[in-house]
């Protein structure tokens, strides 16, 4: 079945620096790759997603890149702020087409130091 | 819209007890799913459903049962609770219309099995 590996498990940066989180997936049929942010004690919420026909997508300070050949995708956060501190999850759809099903990575705890 | 709701928020069980975690959504989503979240393990899919009367197993289904009698509700049953089932449980839903849609999470249920 689909497997998603996420690295690093923890990441600490100074405010204003950039942060990069990387994920690899196993199912070459995967076509959809969302990223979720979970603040302490809260539910995960979608922050950005990318589909397989796109190599990069940006939304203000966050961007996601996708390399389908290598089966990996990354989240980039620029000019980090303390409110970016949270757990970030990558995910992949394990099949072509919208089945709803997502397989999540293990999560990255990002700490932004003021 | 209330979105995705879960009850209870907290629960303590003794080993061997049974209980049902409730999940409901008012967005008319076809897809509903249950995840468990454990430190360092990410969000692991327990069971999922693509419509009323249709359910399937995820990555970690053992010890859990589900049913989907209506579009709105997707309860998760623990038949005989074990300490290994101590976790935070999230229900999520998404639309299957079109190509790939945001998965919305409930607030979670924190379960402790003694």
Short mmCIF file of C-alpha atoms in Angstrom, two decimals:
data_model
loop_
_atom_site.label_atom_id
_atom_site.label_comp_id
_atom_site.label_asym_id
_atom_site.label_seq_id
_atom_site.Cartn_x
_atom_site.Cartn_y
_atom_site.Cartn_z
CA UNK A 1 0.00 0.00 0.00
CA UNK A 2 0.89 3.66 -0.11
CA UNK A 3 3.58 4.82 2.28
CA UNK A 4 4.53 8.43 3.00
CA UNK A 5 7.78 9.30 4.74
CA UNK A 6 8.29 12.77 6.19
CA UNK A 7 11.49 14.46 7.38
CA UNK A 8 12.64 15.95 9.63
CA UNK A 9 10.54 15.00 12.63
CA UNK A 10 11.49 18.24 14.40
CA UNK A 11 12.76 21.52 13.02
CA UNK A 12 13.84 24.63 14.91
CA UNK A 13 14.51 27.91 13.10
CA UNK A 14 15.00 31.55 14.01
CA UNK A 15 12.24 33.97 13.19
CA UNK A 16 12.72 35.26 9.67
CA UNK A 17 14.58 32.17 8.45
CA UNK A 18 13.17 29.67 5.97
CA UNK A 19 11.93 26.18 6.81
CA UNK A 20 11.77 23.17 4.50
CA UNK A 21 9.94 19.91 5.16
CA UNK A 22 10.32 16.98 2.78
CA UNK A 23 8.13 13.98 2.01
CA UNK A 24 8.48 10.95 -0.20
CA UNK A 25 5.70 8.65 -1.34
CA UNK A 26 5.63 5.13 -2.73
CA UNK A 27 2.57 4.91 -5.01
CA UNK A 28 3.39 6.26 -8.46
CA UNK A 29 -0.37 6.59 -9.12
CA UNK A 30 -0.70 9.27 -6.43
CA UNK A 31 -1.94 12.55 -7.89
CA UNK A 32 -2.81 14.77 -4.98
CA UNK A 33 -0.51 16.05 -2.22
CA UNK A 34 -1.95 18.27 0.52
CA UNK A 35 -0.20 19.79 3.52
CA UNK A 36 -1.93 20.24 6.87
CA UNK A 37 -1.00 22.41 9.84
CA UNK A 38 -1.96 21.41 13.37
CA UNK A 39 -1.59 23.92 16.16
CA UNK A 40 -1.27 22.63 19.69
CA UNK A 41 -4.52 21.07 20.88
CA UNK A 42 -6.31 21.86 17.62
CA UNK A 43 -7.46 19.91 14.60
CA UNK A 44 -5.35 19.62 11.40
CA UNK A 45 -6.23 22.22 8.77
CA UNK A 46 -5.29 22.36 5.10
CA UNK A 47 -2.75 25.07 4.26
CA UNK A 48 -1.79 24.24 0.69
CA UNK A 49 -2.07 21.41 -1.81
CA UNK A 50 -0.63 20.46 -5.17
CA UNK A 51 -1.82 18.25 -7.95
CA UNK A 52 0.40 16.09 -10.14
CA UNK A 53 0.07 18.28 -13.21
CA UNK A 54 1.76 21.16 -11.36
CA UNK A 55 5.41 21.36 -10.29
CA UNK A 56 5.18 24.24 -7.84
CA UNK A 57 2.49 26.24 -6.10
CA UNK A 58 2.82 29.34 -3.93
CA UNK A 59 0.53 31.06 -1.47
CA UNK A 60 2.14 34.10 0.15
CA UNK A 61 4.96 32.78 2.39
CA UNK A 62 4.35 29.10 1.75
CA UNK A 63 5.13 27.06 -1.33
CA UNK A 64 5.05 23.42 -2.27
CA UNK A 65 7.16 21.70 -4.92
CA UNK A 66 6.54 18.31 -6.48
CA UNK A 67 8.95 15.98 -8.29
CA UNK A 68 6.89 13.09 -9.63
CA UNK A 69 9.87 11.32 -11.15
CA UNK A 70 11.59 11.12 -7.78
CA UNK A 71 8.28 10.75 -5.92
CA UNK A 72 8.94 13.50 -3.46
CA UNK A 73 7.38 16.82 -2.53
CA UNK A 74 8.38 19.58 -0.17
CA UNK A 75 6.89 22.43 1.84
CA UNK A 76 8.78 25.70 1.96
CA UNK A 77 7.97 28.44 4.47
CA UNK A 78 9.80 31.73 4.04
CA UNK A 79 10.19 34.57 6.55
CA UNK A 80 9.01 32.33 9.37
CA UNK A 81 7.03 33.87 12.22
CA UNK A 82 6.32 32.53 15.74
CA UNK A 83 2.74 31.76 14.68
CA UNK A 84 4.13 29.27 12.16
CA UNK A 85 5.10 27.06 15.11
CA UNK A 86 2.96 23.91 14.78
CA UNK A 87 3.00 20.32 13.58
CA UNK A 88 2.93 19.99 9.79
CA UNK A 89 1.70 16.87 8.00
CA UNK A 90 2.15 15.94 4.38
CA UNK A 91 -0.23 13.50 2.73
CA UNK A 92 -0.72 11.69 -0.56
CA UNK A 93 -3.74 10.23 -2.27
CA UNK A 94 -2.98 6.53 -2.77
CA UNK A 95 -4.82 6.25 -6.09
CA UNK A 96 -5.45 8.11 -9.26
CA UNK A 97 -8.68 10.05 -9.08
CA UNK A 98 -10.62 11.53 -6.18
CA UNK A 99 -11.26 8.62 -3.80
CA UNK A 100 -11.06 10.88 -0.74
CA UNK A 101 -8.50 8.61 0.86
CA UNK A 102 -5.27 10.17 2.13
CA UNK A 103 -2.16 8.62 3.67
CA UNK A 104 -0.30 10.96 6.00
CA UNK A 105 3.35 11.33 6.87
CA UNK A 106 4.61 11.15 10.44
CA UNK A 107 4.54 14.90 11.00
CA UNK A 108 7.15 17.62 11.56
CA UNK A 109 7.14 19.77 14.68
CA UNK A 110 8.30 23.25 13.64
CA UNK A 111 9.48 25.65 16.30
CA UNK A 112 10.10 29.26 15.31
CA UNK A 113 12.21 31.07 17.90
CA UNK A 114 11.57 34.81 18.30
CA UNK B 1 -22.62 24.99 9.24
CA UNK B 2 -21.17 23.14 12.21
CA UNK B 3 -18.74 21.26 9.92
CA UNK B 4 -17.43 18.04 11.44
CA UNK B 5 -18.39 17.38 15.04
CA UNK B 6 -17.17 14.68 17.40
CA UNK B 7 -18.30 13.48 20.81
CA UNK B 8 -17.08 13.02 23.44
CA UNK B 9 -14.03 15.31 23.67
CA UNK B 10 -12.42 13.20 26.38
CA UNK B 11 -13.00 9.63 27.54
CA UNK B 12 -11.36 7.29 30.01
CA UNK B 13 -12.05 3.56 29.70
CA UNK B 14 -10.93 0.48 31.52
CA UNK B 15 -9.41 -2.40 29.59
CA UNK B 16 -12.15 -4.53 28.09
CA UNK B 17 -14.85 -1.88 28.08
CA UNK B 18 -16.61 -0.94 24.88
CA UNK B 19 -17.63 2.44 23.60
CA UNK B 20 -18.64 4.36 20.49
CA UNK B 21 -17.02 7.57 19.29
CA UNK B 22 -19.51 9.71 17.46
CA UNK B 23 -18.82 11.72 14.30
CA UNK B 24 -21.23 13.82 12.27
CA UNK B 25 -20.91 16.25 9.38
CA UNK B 26 -23.43 18.64 7.86
CA UNK B 27 -21.67 19.34 4.56
CA UNK B 28 -23.25 16.44 2.66
CA UNK B 29 -19.81 14.91 2.12
CA UNK B 30 -19.66 11.44 0.64
CA UNK B 31 -16.28 10.55 2.14
CA UNK B 32 -15.75 10.13 5.87
CA UNK B 33 -12.83 8.64 7.73
CA UNK B 34 -11.33 7.96 11.13
CA UNK B 35 -7.69 8.54 12.08
CA UNK B 36 -5.73 7.98 15.22
CA UNK B 37 -2.88 10.29 16.15
CA UNK B 38 0.01 9.05 18.25
CA UNK B 39 3.30 10.87 18.94
CA UNK B 40 5.77 10.32 16.12
CA UNK B 41 3.28 8.23 14.13
CA UNK B 42 1.35 10.93 12.33
CA UNK B 43 -2.27 10.41 11.40
CA UNK B 44 -3.03 6.78 10.68
CA UNK B 45 -6.17 5.81 8.81
CA UNK B 46 -8.40 3.38 10.71
CA UNK B 47 -11.53 3.02 8.55
CA UNK B 48 -13.16 5.05 5.84
CA UNK B 49 -16.42 5.27 3.90
CA UNK B 50 -17.35 6.64 0.48
CA UNK B 51 -21.09 6.67 1.13
CA UNK B 52 -23.93 5.26 3.17
CA UNK B 53 -23.64 1.49 3.43
CA UNK B 54 -20.02 1.42 2.18
CA UNK B 55 -17.04 1.08 4.50
CA UNK B 56 -13.48 -0.14 4.11
CA UNK B 57 -10.39 -0.72 6.21
CA UNK B 58 -7.49 1.67 6.43
CA UNK B 59 -3.95 1.14 7.72
CA UNK B 60 -4.78 0.17 11.33
CA UNK B 61 -8.32 -1.32 11.48
CA UNK B 62 -7.83 -4.02 14.11
CA UNK B 63 -9.91 -3.51 17.25
CA UNK B 64 -12.29 -1.03 15.61
CA UNK B 65 -15.62 -1.34 13.82
CA UNK B 66 -17.53 1.22 11.79
CA UNK B 67 -20.86 1.54 10.02
CA UNK B 68 -22.37 4.21 7.80
CA UNK B 69 -26.16 4.16 7.82
CA UNK B 70 -26.56 7.81 6.84
CA UNK B 71 -24.51 10.36 4.91
CA UNK B 72 -24.12 12.48 8.04
CA UNK B 73 -22.93 9.98 10.67
CA UNK B 74 -19.90 7.71 10.91
CA UNK B 75 -19.49 6.20 14.39
CA UNK B 76 -16.36 4.32 15.46
CA UNK B 77 -16.80 1.40 17.86
CA UNK B 78 -14.22 -0.06 20.19
CA UNK B 79 -15.51 -3.51 21.11
CA UNK B 80 -13.00 -4.35 23.85
CA UNK B 81 -10.69 -1.45 24.66
CA UNK B 82 -6.97 -2.07 25.13
CA UNK B 83 -4.24 0.27 26.46
CA UNK B 84 -2.73 0.31 22.96
CA UNK B 85 -5.84 2.18 21.81
CA UNK B 86 -4.98 5.17 23.99
CA UNK B 87 -4.75 7.93 21.42
CA UNK B 88 -6.36 11.02 19.96
CA UNK B 89 -9.01 10.15 17.40
CA UNK B 90 -9.96 12.43 14.53
CA UNK B 91 -12.89 12.10 12.20
CA UNK B 92 -12.66 13.78 8.80
CA UNK B 93 -14.85 14.27 5.75
CA UNK B 94 -14.53 15.48 2.18
CA UNK B 95 -16.55 15.80 -0.98
CA UNK B 96 -15.97 13.35 -3.81
CA UNK B 97 -17.27 15.78 -6.40
CA UNK B 98 -14.73 16.93 -8.94
CA UNK B 99 -11.02 16.34 -8.54
CA UNK B 100 -9.55 16.31 -5.04
CA UNK B 101 -11.12 18.28 -2.27
CA UNK B 102 -10.08 19.51 1.15
CA UNK B 103 -10.52 17.04 3.97
CA UNK B 104 -12.15 18.69 6.99
CA UNK B 105 -11.31 17.39 10.45
CA UNK B 106 -13.37 17.27 13.60
CA UNK B 107 -12.01 18.60 16.92
CA UNK B 108 -10.82 15.19 18.07
CA UNK B 109 -11.53 12.78 20.93
CA UNK B 110 -8.79 12.10 23.47
CA UNK B 111 -9.17 8.51 24.67
CA UNK B 112 -7.29 6.93 27.56
CA UNK B 113 -7.54 3.21 28.23
CA UNK B 114 -6.35 2.12 31.65
#
